[in-house]
Amino acid sequence: MRALTVVPGAAGSLQLTELPDPEPRPGELVVEGLVVGVCGTDREIADGEYGWAPPGRDRLVIGHESLGRVRSAPEGSGFSAGDLVVGVVRRPDPVPCGACARGEFDNCRNGRYTERGIKELDGYGAGLWCVEADYAVALDAALERVGVLMEPTSVVAKAWEQVRRVGERAWFEPERALVTGAGPIGLLAAMIGVQQGLEVHVLDRVADGPKPALVERLGATYHHGDVEEVAGKLQPDVVIEATGVGSLVFAAMRNTSPYGVICLTGVSEPGRKSEIDAGGVNREMVLENNAVVGSVNANLRHYRQAAEALAAADRDWLDGLITRRVPLDAFAEAFEAGPEGVKVVVELEGGR
Ligand code: BGC
C-alpha cells in the first residue's frame, strides 16, 4: 500500500512511499483509508518545522484527520467490516501523568504523549492503517462525505467545553460569540456556537470566496473589517480565536464584554514580535474578570461531542467546508495553503 511519508525536520521530504501492509496487533482494527484532511500542522510538518518520527526511524506516515472503512475487526470489539471510522490522534504518555491516567490525555502534563501522524506514531495518510478499537470512533454511514471533519470538530468541541467550564466559575449565560478566523476550526467553532443558541460573528480577512456565504448559511454574521472595530462594537461574551495571529489575540483580549472568556486555539509561529500595551491589557483583564484559556487536541469525550455536533449539522453545509478533494498522486497540491479555500483533503487508495 502507498502512504504519505515525511522526514520530520526536513523540508521538502514529503513523498508517496510504498510500504508493507500494516499487521494488526491484538485488539486492533484494520482500516481502509478513504481520505485524510490536511491542516496547518500538516503543512508545518511538511515544511520541516514540526513533527517527530517513530523512535529509530527517519520517516513518519503523516495525517491525523482520518476517515476510513473497517476491513477487519476483532471479535467483541464492537466494530465490524464496513463500518465508517475515525482514529483518535493522541495517546497517553507512558508514565502516565495524572491527566493521562484519567483519560484526559489532551491535557497531558509531562509532554510525553504521542500523536498519530504528528509525534512518534505513524498517521492515517495511508491506504491501510491499524487502530486500537478503544481509539476508534464509529461514524454514521450517512457522514461518509464529511466524516473527515470529525478530528477538527473534536478540537472545537473541546474548546467550547473549556469555555463553558471556565465561564461556570460564576454566573454564566453567554449570548454573543466572536470567532476570529474562518478556516475549518473557526467555521466549525461557529457551527457549534450556533447549535448552542448563541449569536455568532465570524471575522476573517477575506471578502470573497466561500467563507462569507458559509457563515451566512449558518445563521451567523460575517465580518472582514478591522478587528478592533468589529470586536469593539460587538463586545462578545466569548471569543474563540482560531488564527494564532498575535495582534488578533490581543485585540480580542481588549474587546470582550466584562467576564469575557477568550479561548485560544491557533498555533502561532514563535518569534514574531508586535508592540502591545501590556499594562492596558492587564488592567482590562483584572477589572473585568476576563479569562484566557489555551486549548489543544481532544479526548474521547470530545470526539463523542463532535459526533453529535456533526450529526446535528446540515450535511450540505459540512460538504461545503471541503473546498478541494485532491487525488493521492497530486498530494503536493493539498499542502499548498491558500487564503480562500477552507478544508483540503487527499483521497487515499483504500477508498478505491
Ligand atoms: C491537531 C491536534 C494536535 C496538535 C498539536 C493539531 O493540528 O489537531 O490533535 O494535538 O495539532 O500537535
CSV table of C-alpha atoms and ligand atoms in Angstrom, one decimal:
chain,number,residue,atom,x,y,z
A,1,MET,CA,0.0,0.0,0.0
A,2,ARG,CA,1.1,3.6,-0.5
A,3,ALA,CA,1.4,6.1,2.2
A,4,LEU,CA,2.2,9.8,2.5
A,5,THR,CA,5.5,10.0,4.4
A,6,VAL,CA,7.8,12.7,5.6
A,7,VAL,CA,11.2,13.1,7.3
A,8,PRO,CA,10.3,15.4,10.2
A,9,GLY,CA,12.7,18.3,10.3
A,10,ALA,CA,13.5,18.0,6.6
A,11,ALA,CA,11.5,20.5,4.4
A,12,GLY,CA,10.5,19.1,1.0
A,13,SER,CA,10.8,15.4,2.1
A,14,LEU,CA,7.0,14.7,1.8
A,15,GLN,CA,6.5,11.8,-0.7
A,16,LEU,CA,4.4,8.8,-1.6
A,17,THR,CA,6.1,5.7,-0.2
A,18,GLU,CA,5.3,2.0,-0.9
A,19,LEU,CA,5.1,0.3,2.5
A,20,PRO,CA,4.2,-3.2,3.5
A,21,ASP,CA,0.5,-3.6,4.6
A,22,PRO,CA,0.3,-3.0,8.4
A,23,GLU,CA,-0.2,-6.0,10.7
A,24,PRO,CA,-2.8,-5.5,13.4
A,25,ARG,CA,-1.8,-6.1,17.0
A,26,PRO,CA,-4.3,-7.7,19.3
A,27,GLY,CA,-7.3,-5.5,19.8
A,28,GLU,CA,-6.7,-3.5,16.6
A,29,LEU,CA,-8.9,-2.8,13.6
A,30,VAL,CA,-7.6,-2.9,10.0
A,31,VAL,CA,-9.0,0.1,8.2
A,32,GLU,CA,-9.0,1.1,4.5
A,33,GLY,CA,-8.1,4.8,4.4
A,34,LEU,CA,-10.7,6.8,2.5
A,35,VAL,CA,-9.4,10.4,2.9
A,36,VAL,CA,-7.1,12.4,5.1
A,37,GLY,CA,-7.6,16.0,5.9
A,38,VAL,CA,-4.7,18.5,5.7
A,39,CYS,CA,-4.3,21.3,8.2
A,40,GLY,CA,-1.8,23.9,9.3
A,41,THR,CA,0.0,21.3,11.5
A,42,ASP,CA,0.5,19.0,8.5
A,43,ARG,CA,1.9,21.9,6.4
A,44,GLU,CA,4.3,22.7,9.2
A,45,ILE,CA,5.4,19.1,9.3
A,46,ALA,CA,5.8,19.1,5.5
A,47,ASP,CA,7.9,22.3,5.8
A,48,GLY,CA,10.2,20.6,8.3
A,49,GLU,CA,9.1,22.8,11.2
A,50,TYR,CA,7.3,20.3,13.4
A,51,GLY,CA,6.8,16.6,13.9
A,52,TRP,CA,8.7,13.6,15.2
A,53,ALA,CA,9.4,10.2,13.5
A,54,PRO,CA,8.7,7.0,15.4
A,55,PRO,CA,11.8,6.0,17.5
A,56,GLY,CA,14.6,4.5,15.4
A,57,ARG,CA,13.1,5.6,12.1
A,58,ASP,CA,13.6,8.6,9.7
A,59,ARG,CA,10.1,8.7,8.1
A,60,LEU,CA,6.7,9.3,9.6
A,61,VAL,CA,3.4,8.5,7.9
A,62,ILE,CA,1.7,11.9,8.1
A,63,GLY,CA,-2.1,12.5,8.5
A,64,HIS,CA,-4.1,12.9,11.7
A,65,GLU,CA,-7.5,13.9,10.3
A,66,SER,CA,-8.7,10.5,9.3
A,67,LEU,CA,-11.7,8.7,7.8
A,68,GLY,CA,-11.7,5.0,6.8
A,69,ARG,CA,-13.8,1.9,6.5
A,70,VAL,CA,-13.2,-1.1,8.7
A,71,ARG,CA,-11.8,-4.1,6.7
A,72,SER,CA,-11.5,-6.4,9.7
A,73,ALA,CA,-12.2,-6.1,13.4
A,74,PRO,CA,-11.5,-8.3,16.4
A,75,GLU,CA,-14.4,-10.3,17.8
A,76,GLY,CA,-16.2,-8.4,20.5
A,77,SER,CA,-14.6,-5.0,19.6
A,78,GLY,CA,-18.0,-3.5,18.8
A,79,PHE,CA,-16.8,-2.8,15.2
A,80,SER,CA,-17.5,-4.8,12.0
A,81,ALA,CA,-16.3,-4.8,8.5
A,82,GLY,CA,-17.8,-1.9,6.5
A,83,ASP,CA,-18.1,0.5,9.5
A,84,LEU,CA,-17.0,4.1,8.9
A,85,VAL,CA,-14.4,5.1,11.5
A,86,VAL,CA,-12.1,7.9,12.5
A,87,GLY,CA,-8.9,7.3,14.6
A,88,VAL,CA,-8.2,9.4,17.7
A,89,VAL,CA,-5.0,11.4,17.3
A,90,ARG,CA,-3.3,11.4,20.8
A,91,ARG,CA,-2.2,8.5,23.0
A,92,PRO,CA,-1.5,8.9,26.7
A,93,ASP,CA,2.1,9.2,28.0
A,94,PRO,CA,3.7,6.0,29.3
A,95,VAL,CA,4.1,7.2,32.9
A,96,PRO,CA,1.2,8.1,32.9
A,97,CYS,CA,0.7,11.6,34.3
A,98,GLY,CA,-2.4,12.3,36.4
A,99,ALA,CA,-4.3,13.6,33.4
A,100,CYS,CA,-3.4,10.8,31.1
A,101,ALA,CA,-4.3,8.3,33.8
A,102,ARG,CA,-7.8,9.7,33.8
A,103,GLY,CA,-8.4,9.7,30.1
A,104,GLU,CA,-7.6,13.4,29.8
A,105,PHE,CA,-4.5,12.8,27.6
A,106,ASP,CA,-5.4,16.0,25.7
A,107,ASN,CA,-4.2,17.8,28.9
A,108,CYS,CA,-1.1,15.7,29.3
A,109,ARG,CA,1.3,17.2,31.9
A,110,ASN,CA,4.7,15.8,31.0
A,111,GLY,CA,4.7,16.2,27.2
A,112,ARG,CA,5.5,12.6,26.6
A,113,TYR,CA,2.1,11.9,24.9
A,114,THR,CA,2.3,10.6,21.3
A,115,GLU,CA,0.2,11.6,18.3
A,116,ARG,CA,-0.7,9.7,15.2
A,117,GLY,CA,0.8,11.4,12.2
A,118,ILE,CA,2.5,14.1,14.3
A,119,LYS,CA,4.5,12.8,17.2
A,120,GLU,CA,6.3,9.4,17.1
A,121,LEU,CA,3.3,7.4,15.8
A,122,ASP,CA,2.5,6.7,12.1
A,123,GLY,CA,-0.6,8.6,11.0
A,124,TYR,CA,-3.6,7.9,8.9
A,125,GLY,CA,-2.4,9.1,5.5
A,126,ALA,CA,-2.2,5.5,4.1
A,127,GLY,CA,-4.3,3.1,2.0
A,128,LEU,CA,-4.5,0.8,5.0
A,129,TRP,CA,-4.0,1.6,8.7
A,130,CYS,CA,-4.5,-0.1,12.0
A,131,VAL,CA,-6.0,1.4,15.1
A,132,GLU,CA,-6.8,0.1,18.6
A,133,ALA,CA,-10.6,-0.4,18.9
A,134,ASP,CA,-10.5,1.8,22.0
A,135,TYR,CA,-9.2,4.7,20.0
A,136,ALA,CA,-11.5,4.3,17.0
A,137,VAL,CA,-14.8,6.2,16.8
A,138,ALA,CA,-17.7,4.9,14.7
A,139,LEU,CA,-19.5,7.4,12.4
A,140,ASP,CA,-22.9,7.2,11.0
A,141,ALA,CA,-22.7,5.8,7.4
A,142,ALA,CA,-24.5,8.9,6.2
A,143,LEU,CA,-21.4,11.0,7.1
A,144,GLU,CA,-19.2,9.4,4.5
A,145,ARG,CA,-18.5,12.6,2.5
A,146,VAL,CA,-17.9,14.8,5.6
A,147,GLY,CA,-16.7,12.4,8.3
A,148,VAL,CA,-13.1,13.6,7.8
A,149,LEU,CA,-14.2,16.8,9.6
A,150,MET,CA,-14.5,14.8,12.8
A,151,GLU,CA,-11.0,15.5,14.1
A,152,PRO,CA,-11.1,19.3,13.7
A,153,THR,CA,-14.7,19.2,15.2
A,154,SER,CA,-13.3,17.3,18.2
A,155,VAL,CA,-10.8,20.1,18.7
A,156,VAL,CA,-13.5,22.8,18.7
A,157,ALA,CA,-15.9,20.6,20.9
A,158,LYS,CA,-13.1,20.7,23.4
A,159,ALA,CA,-12.6,24.5,23.0
A,160,TRP,CA,-16.3,25.1,23.7
A,161,GLU,CA,-16.2,22.7,26.7
A,162,GLN,CA,-13.3,24.7,28.1
A,163,VAL,CA,-15.2,28.0,27.6
A,164,ARG,CA,-18.2,26.6,29.5
A,165,ARG,CA,-16.1,25.2,32.3
A,166,VAL,CA,-14.1,28.4,32.7
A,167,GLY,CA,-17.3,30.5,32.4
A,168,GLU,CA,-19.1,28.5,35.0
A,169,ARG,CA,-16.7,29.6,37.8
A,170,ALA,CA,-19.5,32.2,38.4
A,171,TRP,CA,-22.9,33.0,36.8
A,172,PHE,CA,-22.5,32.4,33.0
A,173,GLU,CA,-25.1,32.8,30.3
A,174,PRO,CA,-23.2,34.0,27.3
A,175,GLU,CA,-25.2,35.5,24.4
A,176,ARG,CA,-22.7,36.7,21.8
A,177,ALA,CA,-19.6,35.0,20.5
A,178,LEU,CA,-16.9,36.2,18.1
A,179,VAL,CA,-14.8,33.7,16.2
A,180,THR,CA,-11.6,35.0,14.7
A,181,GLY,CA,-10.6,33.1,11.6
A,182,ALA,CA,-12.9,31.4,9.1
A,183,GLY,CA,-10.8,28.4,8.4
A,184,PRO,CA,-12.1,24.9,9.3
A,185,ILE,CA,-11.5,25.4,13.0
A,186,GLY,CA,-13.2,28.8,13.0
A,187,LEU,CA,-16.2,27.7,10.9
A,188,LEU,CA,-16.7,24.5,13.0
A,189,ALA,CA,-16.5,26.6,16.2
A,190,ALA,CA,-19.1,28.9,14.7
A,191,MET,CA,-21.3,25.9,13.9
A,192,ILE,CA,-21.2,24.7,17.5
A,193,GLY,CA,-21.8,28.2,18.8
A,194,VAL,CA,-24.9,28.4,16.7
A,195,GLN,CA,-26.0,25.0,17.8
A,196,GLN,CA,-25.7,26.2,21.4
A,197,GLY,CA,-28.1,29.1,20.6
A,198,LEU,CA,-25.5,31.9,20.7
A,199,GLU,CA,-25.4,35.0,18.4
A,200,VAL,CA,-22.3,34.2,16.4
A,201,HIS,CA,-20.0,36.5,14.5
A,202,VAL,CA,-17.0,35.4,12.4
A,203,LEU,CA,-14.2,37.6,11.4
A,204,ASP,CA,-11.7,36.8,8.6
A,205,ARG,CA,-9.5,38.9,6.4
A,206,VAL,CA,-11.0,37.8,3.0
A,207,ALA,CA,-14.0,39.5,1.5
A,208,ASP,CA,-14.7,36.9,-1.3
A,209,GLY,CA,-14.5,33.1,-1.8
A,210,PRO,CA,-16.7,30.6,0.0
A,211,LYS,CA,-16.3,31.9,3.6
A,212,PRO,CA,-18.8,34.7,3.8
A,213,ALA,CA,-21.6,32.5,2.4
A,214,LEU,CA,-20.7,29.6,4.6
A,215,VAL,CA,-21.0,31.9,7.7
A,216,GLU,CA,-24.3,33.4,6.5
A,217,ARG,CA,-25.8,30.0,5.8
A,218,LEU,CA,-25.1,29.0,9.4
A,219,GLY,CA,-27.2,32.0,10.5
A,220,ALA,CA,-24.1,33.8,11.8
A,221,THR,CA,-22.7,37.2,10.7
A,222,TYR,CA,-19.5,37.5,8.6
A,223,HIS,CA,-17.1,40.5,9.1
A,224,HIS,CA,-13.9,41.3,7.3
A,225,GLY,CA,-13.1,44.6,8.8
A,226,ASP,CA,-10.6,45.8,11.4
A,227,VAL,CA,-10.6,43.5,14.4
A,228,GLU,CA,-10.5,46.4,17.0
A,229,GLU,CA,-13.5,48.0,15.3
A,230,VAL,CA,-15.5,44.8,14.9
A,231,ALA,CA,-14.8,43.4,18.4
A,232,GLY,CA,-15.0,46.8,20.0
A,233,LYS,CA,-18.6,47.2,18.7
A,234,LEU,CA,-19.7,43.6,19.4
A,235,GLN,CA,-18.2,43.3,22.9
A,236,PRO,CA,-18.5,39.5,22.8
A,237,ASP,CA,-19.0,37.4,25.9
A,238,VAL,CA,-16.9,34.6,24.3
A,239,VAL,CA,-14.1,34.7,21.7
A,240,ILE,CA,-12.8,31.6,20.0
A,241,GLU,CA,-9.5,32.7,18.4
A,242,ALA,CA,-8.6,30.4,15.5
A,243,THR,CA,-5.8,32.3,13.7
A,244,GLY,CA,-2.9,32.4,16.1
A,245,VAL,CA,-2.1,35.9,14.8
A,246,GLY,CA,-0.7,37.8,17.8
A,247,SER,CA,-2.4,41.1,17.0
A,248,LEU,CA,-5.8,39.5,16.8
A,249,VAL,CA,-5.2,37.6,20.0
A,250,PHE,CA,-4.5,40.8,21.9
A,251,ALA,CA,-7.3,42.8,20.2
A,252,ALA,CA,-9.7,40.0,21.3
A,253,MET,CA,-8.4,40.3,24.8
A,254,ARG,CA,-9.0,44.0,24.9
A,255,ASN,CA,-12.5,43.9,23.5
A,256,THR,CA,-14.7,41.4,25.3
A,257,SER,CA,-17.7,42.1,27.5
A,258,PRO,CA,-17.0,42.1,31.2
A,259,TYR,CA,-16.4,38.5,32.4
A,260,GLY,CA,-15.4,37.6,28.9
A,261,VAL,CA,-13.8,34.2,28.1
A,262,ILE,CA,-11.3,34.0,25.3
A,263,CYS,CA,-10.3,30.6,24.1
A,264,LEU,CA,-7.1,30.4,22.0
A,265,THR,CA,-6.8,27.6,19.5
A,266,GLY,CA,-4.5,28.9,16.9
A,267,VAL,CA,-0.9,27.7,17.0
A,268,SER,CA,1.3,30.7,16.0
A,269,GLU,CA,4.8,30.9,14.8
A,270,PRO,CA,7.1,32.0,17.6
A,271,GLY,CA,9.5,34.9,17.2
A,272,ARG,CA,7.1,37.4,15.6
A,273,LYS,CA,7.1,40.5,17.8
A,274,SER,CA,4.5,43.1,18.0
A,275,GLU,CA,4.0,46.1,20.3
A,276,ILE,CA,1.2,45.8,22.8
A,277,ASP,CA,0.1,47.9,25.7
A,278,ALA,CA,0.6,45.1,28.2
A,279,GLY,CA,-0.5,47.3,31.2
A,280,GLY,CA,-3.7,48.2,29.4
A,281,VAL,CA,-4.4,44.5,28.6
A,282,ASN,CA,-3.7,43.5,32.2
A,283,ARG,CA,-5.8,46.3,33.6
A,284,GLU,CA,-8.8,45.3,31.5
A,285,MET,CA,-8.4,41.6,32.3
A,286,VAL,CA,-8.3,42.3,36.0
A,287,LEU,CA,-11.1,44.9,36.2
A,288,GLU,CA,-13.4,42.8,34.1
A,289,ASN,CA,-12.7,39.3,35.5
A,290,ASN,CA,-11.8,38.2,32.0
A,291,ALA,CA,-10.3,34.7,31.4
A,292,VAL,CA,-8.0,33.5,28.6
A,293,VAL,CA,-7.7,29.7,28.1
A,294,GLY,CA,-5.5,27.9,25.6
A,295,SER,CA,-6.9,24.7,24.1
A,296,VAL,CA,-5.4,21.9,22.0
A,297,ASN,CA,-6.3,18.4,21.0
A,298,ALA,CA,-9.3,16.4,22.2
A,299,ASN,CA,-10.0,13.3,24.3
A,300,LEU,CA,-12.6,10.6,23.7
A,301,ARG,CA,-15.4,12.7,25.3
A,302,HIS,CA,-14.8,15.5,22.8
A,303,TYR,CA,-14.9,13.0,19.9
A,304,ARG,CA,-18.3,11.9,21.1
A,305,GLN,CA,-19.4,15.6,21.4
A,306,ALA,CA,-18.1,16.1,17.9
A,307,ALA,CA,-20.0,13.2,16.5
A,308,GLU,CA,-23.2,14.7,18.0
A,309,ALA,CA,-22.4,18.1,16.6
A,310,LEU,CA,-21.8,16.7,13.1
A,311,ALA,CA,-24.9,14.6,13.2
A,312,ALA,CA,-27.0,17.7,14.1
A,313,ALA,CA,-25.4,19.8,11.4
A,314,ASP,CA,-26.6,20.4,7.8
A,315,ARG,CA,-24.8,17.8,5.7
A,316,ASP,CA,-24.6,20.1,2.6
A,317,TRP,CA,-23.1,22.9,4.7
A,318,LEU,CA,-20.5,20.5,6.0
A,319,ASP,CA,-19.8,19.3,2.5
A,320,GLY,CA,-19.2,23.0,1.5
A,321,LEU,CA,-16.3,23.2,4.0
A,322,ILE,CA,-14.4,20.7,2.0
A,323,THR,CA,-13.4,23.0,-0.8
A,324,ARG,CA,-10.9,20.7,-2.5
A,325,ARG,CA,-10.5,16.9,-2.8
A,326,VAL,CA,-7.1,16.1,-4.2
A,327,PRO,CA,-6.2,12.7,-5.7
A,328,LEU,CA,-3.4,10.9,-3.9
A,329,ASP,CA,-0.9,11.3,-6.8
A,330,ALA,CA,-1.4,15.1,-6.7
A,331,PHE,CA,-0.9,15.2,-2.8
A,332,ALA,CA,1.6,18.1,-3.1
A,333,GLU,CA,-1.3,20.5,-4.1
A,334,ALA,CA,-3.1,19.8,-0.8
A,335,PHE,CA,-0.1,21.1,1.1
A,336,GLU,CA,0.0,24.5,-0.5
A,337,ALA,CA,-2.1,26.8,1.7
A,338,GLY,CA,-4.5,29.2,0.0
A,339,PRO,CA,-6.2,32.0,1.9
A,340,GLU,CA,-9.6,31.4,0.3
A,341,GLY,CA,-10.3,27.7,0.4
A,342,VAL,CA,-11.4,26.0,3.6
A,343,LYS,CA,-10.6,22.3,4.0
A,344,VAL,CA,-8.5,20.3,1.6
A,345,VAL,CA,-8.5,16.6,1.8
A,346,VAL,CA,-6.4,13.9,0.0
A,347,GLU,CA,-8.2,10.9,-1.4
A,348,LEU,CA,-6.5,7.6,-0.4
A,349,GLU,CA,-6.2,4.3,-2.1
A,350,GLY,CA,-8.3,2.4,0.5
A,351,GLY,CA,-11.2,4.4,-0.9
A,352,ARG,CA,-11.0,2.7,-4.4
B,1,BGC,C1,-4.1,18.6,16.0
B,1,BGC,C2,-4.1,18.2,17.4
B,1,BGC,C3,-2.7,18.1,18.0
B,1,BGC,C4,-2.0,19.4,17.7
B,1,BGC,C5,-0.6,19.5,18.2
B,1,BGC,C6,-3.3,19.8,15.8
B,1,BGC,O1,-3.3,20.1,14.4
B,1,BGC,O2,-5.4,18.8,15.5
B,1,BGC,O3,-4.7,17.0,17.6
B,1,BGC,O4,-2.7,17.9,19.3
B,1,BGC,O5,-2.0,19.7,16.3
B,1,BGC,O6,0.3,18.5,17.7
